[in-house]
PDB file of C-alpha atoms in Angstrom:
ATOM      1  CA  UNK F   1      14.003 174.766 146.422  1.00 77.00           C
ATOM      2  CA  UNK F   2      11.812 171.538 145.823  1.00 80.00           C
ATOM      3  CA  UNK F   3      12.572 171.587 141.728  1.00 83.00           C
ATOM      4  CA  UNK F   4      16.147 171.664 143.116  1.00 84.00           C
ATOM      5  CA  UNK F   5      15.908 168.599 145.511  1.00 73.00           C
ATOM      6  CA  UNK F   6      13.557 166.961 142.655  1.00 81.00           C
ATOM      7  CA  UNK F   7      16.455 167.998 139.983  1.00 76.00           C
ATOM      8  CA  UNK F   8      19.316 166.374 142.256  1.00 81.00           C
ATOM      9  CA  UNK F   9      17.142 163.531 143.120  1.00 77.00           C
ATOM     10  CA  UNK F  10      16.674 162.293 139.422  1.00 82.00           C
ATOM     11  CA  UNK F  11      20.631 162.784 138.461  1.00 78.00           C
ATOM     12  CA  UNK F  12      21.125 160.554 141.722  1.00 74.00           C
ATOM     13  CA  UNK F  13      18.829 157.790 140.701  1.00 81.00           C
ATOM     14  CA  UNK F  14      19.988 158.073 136.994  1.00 80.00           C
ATOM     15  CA  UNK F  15      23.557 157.814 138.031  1.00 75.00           C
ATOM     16  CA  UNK F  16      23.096 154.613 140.282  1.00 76.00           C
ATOM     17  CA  UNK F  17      20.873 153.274 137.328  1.00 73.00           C
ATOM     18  CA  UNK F  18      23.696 153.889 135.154  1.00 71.00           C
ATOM     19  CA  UNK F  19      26.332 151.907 137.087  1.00 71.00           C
ATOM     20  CA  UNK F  20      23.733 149.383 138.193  1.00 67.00           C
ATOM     21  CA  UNK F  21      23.509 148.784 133.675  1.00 65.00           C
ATOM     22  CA  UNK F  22      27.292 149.140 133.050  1.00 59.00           C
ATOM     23  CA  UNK F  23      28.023 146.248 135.907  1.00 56.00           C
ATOM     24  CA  UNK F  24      25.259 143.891 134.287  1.00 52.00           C
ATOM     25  CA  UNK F  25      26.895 144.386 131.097  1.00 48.00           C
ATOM     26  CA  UNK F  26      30.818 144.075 131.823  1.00 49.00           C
ATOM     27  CA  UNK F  27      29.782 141.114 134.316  1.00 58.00           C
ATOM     28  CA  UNK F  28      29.765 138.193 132.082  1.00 71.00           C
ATOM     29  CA  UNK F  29      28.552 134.947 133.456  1.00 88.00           C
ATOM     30  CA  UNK F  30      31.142 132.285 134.175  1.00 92.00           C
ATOM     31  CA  UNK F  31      30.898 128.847 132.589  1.00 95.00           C
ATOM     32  CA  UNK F  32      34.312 127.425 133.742  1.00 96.00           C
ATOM     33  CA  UNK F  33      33.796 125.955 137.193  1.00 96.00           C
ATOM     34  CA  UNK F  34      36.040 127.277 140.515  1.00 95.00           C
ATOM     35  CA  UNK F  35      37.956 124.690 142.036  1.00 95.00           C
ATOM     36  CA  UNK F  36      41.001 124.646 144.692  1.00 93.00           C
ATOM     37  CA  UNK F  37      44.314 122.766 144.181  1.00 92.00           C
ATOM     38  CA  UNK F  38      43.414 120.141 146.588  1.00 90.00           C
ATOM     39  CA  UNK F  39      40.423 118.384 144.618  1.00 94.00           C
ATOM     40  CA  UNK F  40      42.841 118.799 140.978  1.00 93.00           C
ATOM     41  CA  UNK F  41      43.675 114.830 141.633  1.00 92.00           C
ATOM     42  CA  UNK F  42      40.230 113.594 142.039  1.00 95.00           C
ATOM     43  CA  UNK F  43      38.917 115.918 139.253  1.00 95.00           C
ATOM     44  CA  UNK F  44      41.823 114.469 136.720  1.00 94.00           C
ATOM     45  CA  UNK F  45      41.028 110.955 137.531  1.00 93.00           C
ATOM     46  CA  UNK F  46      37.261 111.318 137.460  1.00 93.00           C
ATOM     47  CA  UNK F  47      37.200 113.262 133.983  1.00 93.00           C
ATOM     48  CA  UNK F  48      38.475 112.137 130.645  1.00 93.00           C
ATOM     49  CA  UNK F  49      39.789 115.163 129.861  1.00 95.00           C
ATOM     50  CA  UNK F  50      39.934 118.798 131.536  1.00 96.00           C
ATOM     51  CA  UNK F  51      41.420 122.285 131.557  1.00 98.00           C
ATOM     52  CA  UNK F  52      42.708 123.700 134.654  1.00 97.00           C
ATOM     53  CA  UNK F  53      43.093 127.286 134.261  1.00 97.00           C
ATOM     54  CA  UNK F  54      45.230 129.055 137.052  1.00 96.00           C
ATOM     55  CA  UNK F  55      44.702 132.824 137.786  1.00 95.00           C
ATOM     56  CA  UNK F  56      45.569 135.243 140.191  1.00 93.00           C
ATOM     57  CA  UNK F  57      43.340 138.392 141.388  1.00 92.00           C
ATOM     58  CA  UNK F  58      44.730 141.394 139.647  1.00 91.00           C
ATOM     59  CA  UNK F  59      46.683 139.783 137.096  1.00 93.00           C
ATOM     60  CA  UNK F  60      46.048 141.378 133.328  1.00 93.00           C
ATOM     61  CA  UNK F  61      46.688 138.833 131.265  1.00 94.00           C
ATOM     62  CA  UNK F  62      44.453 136.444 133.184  1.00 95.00           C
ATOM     63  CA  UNK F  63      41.531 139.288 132.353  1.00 93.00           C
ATOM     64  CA  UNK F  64      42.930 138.974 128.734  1.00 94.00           C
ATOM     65  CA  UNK F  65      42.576 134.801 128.685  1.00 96.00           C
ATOM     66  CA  UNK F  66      39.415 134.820 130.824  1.00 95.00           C
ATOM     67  CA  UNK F  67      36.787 135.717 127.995  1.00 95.00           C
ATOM     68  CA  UNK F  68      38.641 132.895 125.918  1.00 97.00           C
ATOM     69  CA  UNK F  69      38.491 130.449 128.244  1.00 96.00           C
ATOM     70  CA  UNK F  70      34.950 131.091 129.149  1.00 97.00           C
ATOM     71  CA  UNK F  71      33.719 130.793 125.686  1.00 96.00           C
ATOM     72  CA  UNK F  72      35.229 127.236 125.268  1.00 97.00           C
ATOM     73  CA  UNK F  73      33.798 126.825 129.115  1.00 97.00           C
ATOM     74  CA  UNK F  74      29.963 127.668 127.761  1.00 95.00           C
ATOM     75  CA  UNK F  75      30.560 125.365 124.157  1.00 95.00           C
ATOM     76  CA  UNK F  76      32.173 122.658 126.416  1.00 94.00           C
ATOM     77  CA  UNK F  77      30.487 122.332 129.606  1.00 90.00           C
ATOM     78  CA  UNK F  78      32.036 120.304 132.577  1.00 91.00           C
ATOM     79  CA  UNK F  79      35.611 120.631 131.105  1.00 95.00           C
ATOM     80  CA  UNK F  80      37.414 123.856 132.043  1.00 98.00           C
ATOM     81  CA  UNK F  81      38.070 124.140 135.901  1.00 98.00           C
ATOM     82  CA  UNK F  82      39.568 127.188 137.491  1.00 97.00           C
ATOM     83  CA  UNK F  83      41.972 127.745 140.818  1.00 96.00           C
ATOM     84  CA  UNK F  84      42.500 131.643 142.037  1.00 94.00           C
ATOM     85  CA  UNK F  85      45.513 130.647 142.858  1.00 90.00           C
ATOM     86  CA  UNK F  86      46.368 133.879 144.959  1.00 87.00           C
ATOM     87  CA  UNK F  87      43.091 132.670 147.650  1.00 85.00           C
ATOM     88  CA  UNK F  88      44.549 129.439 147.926  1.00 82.00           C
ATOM     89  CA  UNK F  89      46.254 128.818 151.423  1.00 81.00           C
ATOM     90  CA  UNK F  90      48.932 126.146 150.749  1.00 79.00           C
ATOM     91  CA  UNK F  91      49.711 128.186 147.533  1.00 77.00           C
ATOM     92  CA  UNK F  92      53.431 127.509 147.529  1.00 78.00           C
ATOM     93  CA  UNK F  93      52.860 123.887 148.076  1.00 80.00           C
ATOM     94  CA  UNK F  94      50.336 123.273 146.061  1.00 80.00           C
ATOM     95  CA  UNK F  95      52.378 125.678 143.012  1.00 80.00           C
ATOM     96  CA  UNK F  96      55.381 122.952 143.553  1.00 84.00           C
ATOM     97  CA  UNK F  97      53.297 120.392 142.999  1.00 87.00           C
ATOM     98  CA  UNK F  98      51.653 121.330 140.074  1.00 87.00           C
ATOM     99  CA  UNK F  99      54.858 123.433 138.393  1.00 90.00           C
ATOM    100  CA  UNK F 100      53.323 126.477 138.664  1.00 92.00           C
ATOM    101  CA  UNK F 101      55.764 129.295 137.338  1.00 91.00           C
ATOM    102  CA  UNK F 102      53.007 132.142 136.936  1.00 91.00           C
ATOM    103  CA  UNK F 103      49.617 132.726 135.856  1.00 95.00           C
ATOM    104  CA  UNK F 104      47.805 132.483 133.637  1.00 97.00           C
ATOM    105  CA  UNK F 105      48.521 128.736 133.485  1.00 97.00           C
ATOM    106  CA  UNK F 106      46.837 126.044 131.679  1.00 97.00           C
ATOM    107  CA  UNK F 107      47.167 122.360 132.131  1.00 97.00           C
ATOM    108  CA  UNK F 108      45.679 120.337 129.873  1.00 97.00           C
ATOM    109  CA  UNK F 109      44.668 116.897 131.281  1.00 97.00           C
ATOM    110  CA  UNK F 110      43.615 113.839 129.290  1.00 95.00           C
ATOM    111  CA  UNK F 111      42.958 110.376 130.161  1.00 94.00           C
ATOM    112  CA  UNK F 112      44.796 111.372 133.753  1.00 94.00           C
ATOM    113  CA  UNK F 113      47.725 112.556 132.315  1.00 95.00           C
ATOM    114  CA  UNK F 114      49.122 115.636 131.558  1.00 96.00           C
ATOM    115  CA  UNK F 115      49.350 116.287 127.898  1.00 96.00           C
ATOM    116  CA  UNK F 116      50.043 120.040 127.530  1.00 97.00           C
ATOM    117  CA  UNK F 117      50.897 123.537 128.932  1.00 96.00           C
ATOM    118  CA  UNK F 118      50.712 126.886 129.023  1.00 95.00           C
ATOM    119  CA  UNK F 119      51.861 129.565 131.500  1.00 93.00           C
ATOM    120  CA  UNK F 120      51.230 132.626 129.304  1.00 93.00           C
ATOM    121  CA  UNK F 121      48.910 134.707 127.902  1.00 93.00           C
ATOM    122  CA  UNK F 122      47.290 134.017 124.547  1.00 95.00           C
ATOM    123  CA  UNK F 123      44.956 134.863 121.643  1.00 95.00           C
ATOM    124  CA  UNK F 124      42.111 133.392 120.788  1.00 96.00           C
ATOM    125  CA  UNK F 125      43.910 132.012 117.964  1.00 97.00           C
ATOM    126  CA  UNK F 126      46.837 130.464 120.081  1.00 96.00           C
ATOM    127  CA  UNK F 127      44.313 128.993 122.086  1.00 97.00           C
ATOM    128  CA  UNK F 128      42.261 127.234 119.251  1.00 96.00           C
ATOM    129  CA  UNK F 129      45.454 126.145 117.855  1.00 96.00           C
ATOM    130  CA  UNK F 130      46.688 124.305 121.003  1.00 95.00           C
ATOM    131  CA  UNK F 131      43.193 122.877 121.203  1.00 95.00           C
ATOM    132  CA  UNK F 132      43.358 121.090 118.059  1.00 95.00           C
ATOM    133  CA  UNK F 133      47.208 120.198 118.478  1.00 93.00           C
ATOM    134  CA  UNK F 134      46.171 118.339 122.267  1.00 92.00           C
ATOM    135  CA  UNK F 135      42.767 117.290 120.526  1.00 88.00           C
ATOM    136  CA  UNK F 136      40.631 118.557 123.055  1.00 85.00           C
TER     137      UNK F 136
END
C-alpha cells in the first residue's frame, strides 16, 4: 500500500511539474505595452511614431500576428501599443472612432497622423514589408 501512495504521489508531482514547464515555455513575455482606446489620442500626440495593435480574446489570427508584433515590440521598445478590444467598455464607440472593422488591426501612427493600416492577418514577411513601405 505505501509504494502505491509513494508511486501515485510522484506521477502527481511529475504531472503538475510538467504543466508548470510547458506554461513557462508557451508563455512568452510581452514587449508591446496594453493600452485602452481612451489614452490612443494622448499616446499619438506624445510619440513620434507608434503601432496600435487591436485584438480580441479568442481571435486566431490575432495569436498568429501576436509573436510578430512582439518581436518588433522587444527590437523597438516604447513603439507598439496594444487595446483588447473585446475588454474595452465603450467598444462600439470607441471602434467608430477609430474605423475599426475587425481584429487584428494595425494603425500605424507617425508624426500624429495616421499613415497606414491593416485589419488582417499577416506574415512576418507582410509585416516587414509594410514596415519599410510606412518607414517605421
Amino acid at each position: 500500500m505505501k509504494k502505491i501512495f509513494i508511486s501515485i504521489s510522484i506521477l502527481v508531482i511529475t504531472g503538475i511539474l510538467g504543466m508548470l514547464m510547458y506554461n513557462n515555455i508557451t508563455s512568452e513575455k510581452t514587449y508591446y505595452t496594453e493600452t485602452k482606446f481612451g489614452k490612443i489620442s494622448e499616446l499619438v500626440k506624445k510619440n513620434d511614431r507608434i503601432i496600435l495593435f487591436v485584438e480580441q480574446d479568442g481571435c486566431s489570427s490575432c495569436k498568429l500576428v501576436k509573436p510578430i508584433i512582439n518581436n518588433y515590440a522587444k527590437e523597438n521598445k516604447g513603439i507598439v501599443y496594444s487595446v483588447t478590444a473585446n475588454k474595452e467598455k465603450d467598444y462600439n464607440v470607441q471602434s467608430e472612432k477609430y474605423h475599426i472593422e475587425g481584429t487584428p488591426t494595425l494603425i500605424y501612427f507617425k508624426e500624429g497622423k495616421e499613415v497606414y493600416r491593416t485589419n488582417t492577418g499577416f506574415t512576418e514577411d507582410e509585416f516587414q514589408n509594410t514596415i519599410k513601405k510606412v518607414e517605421f
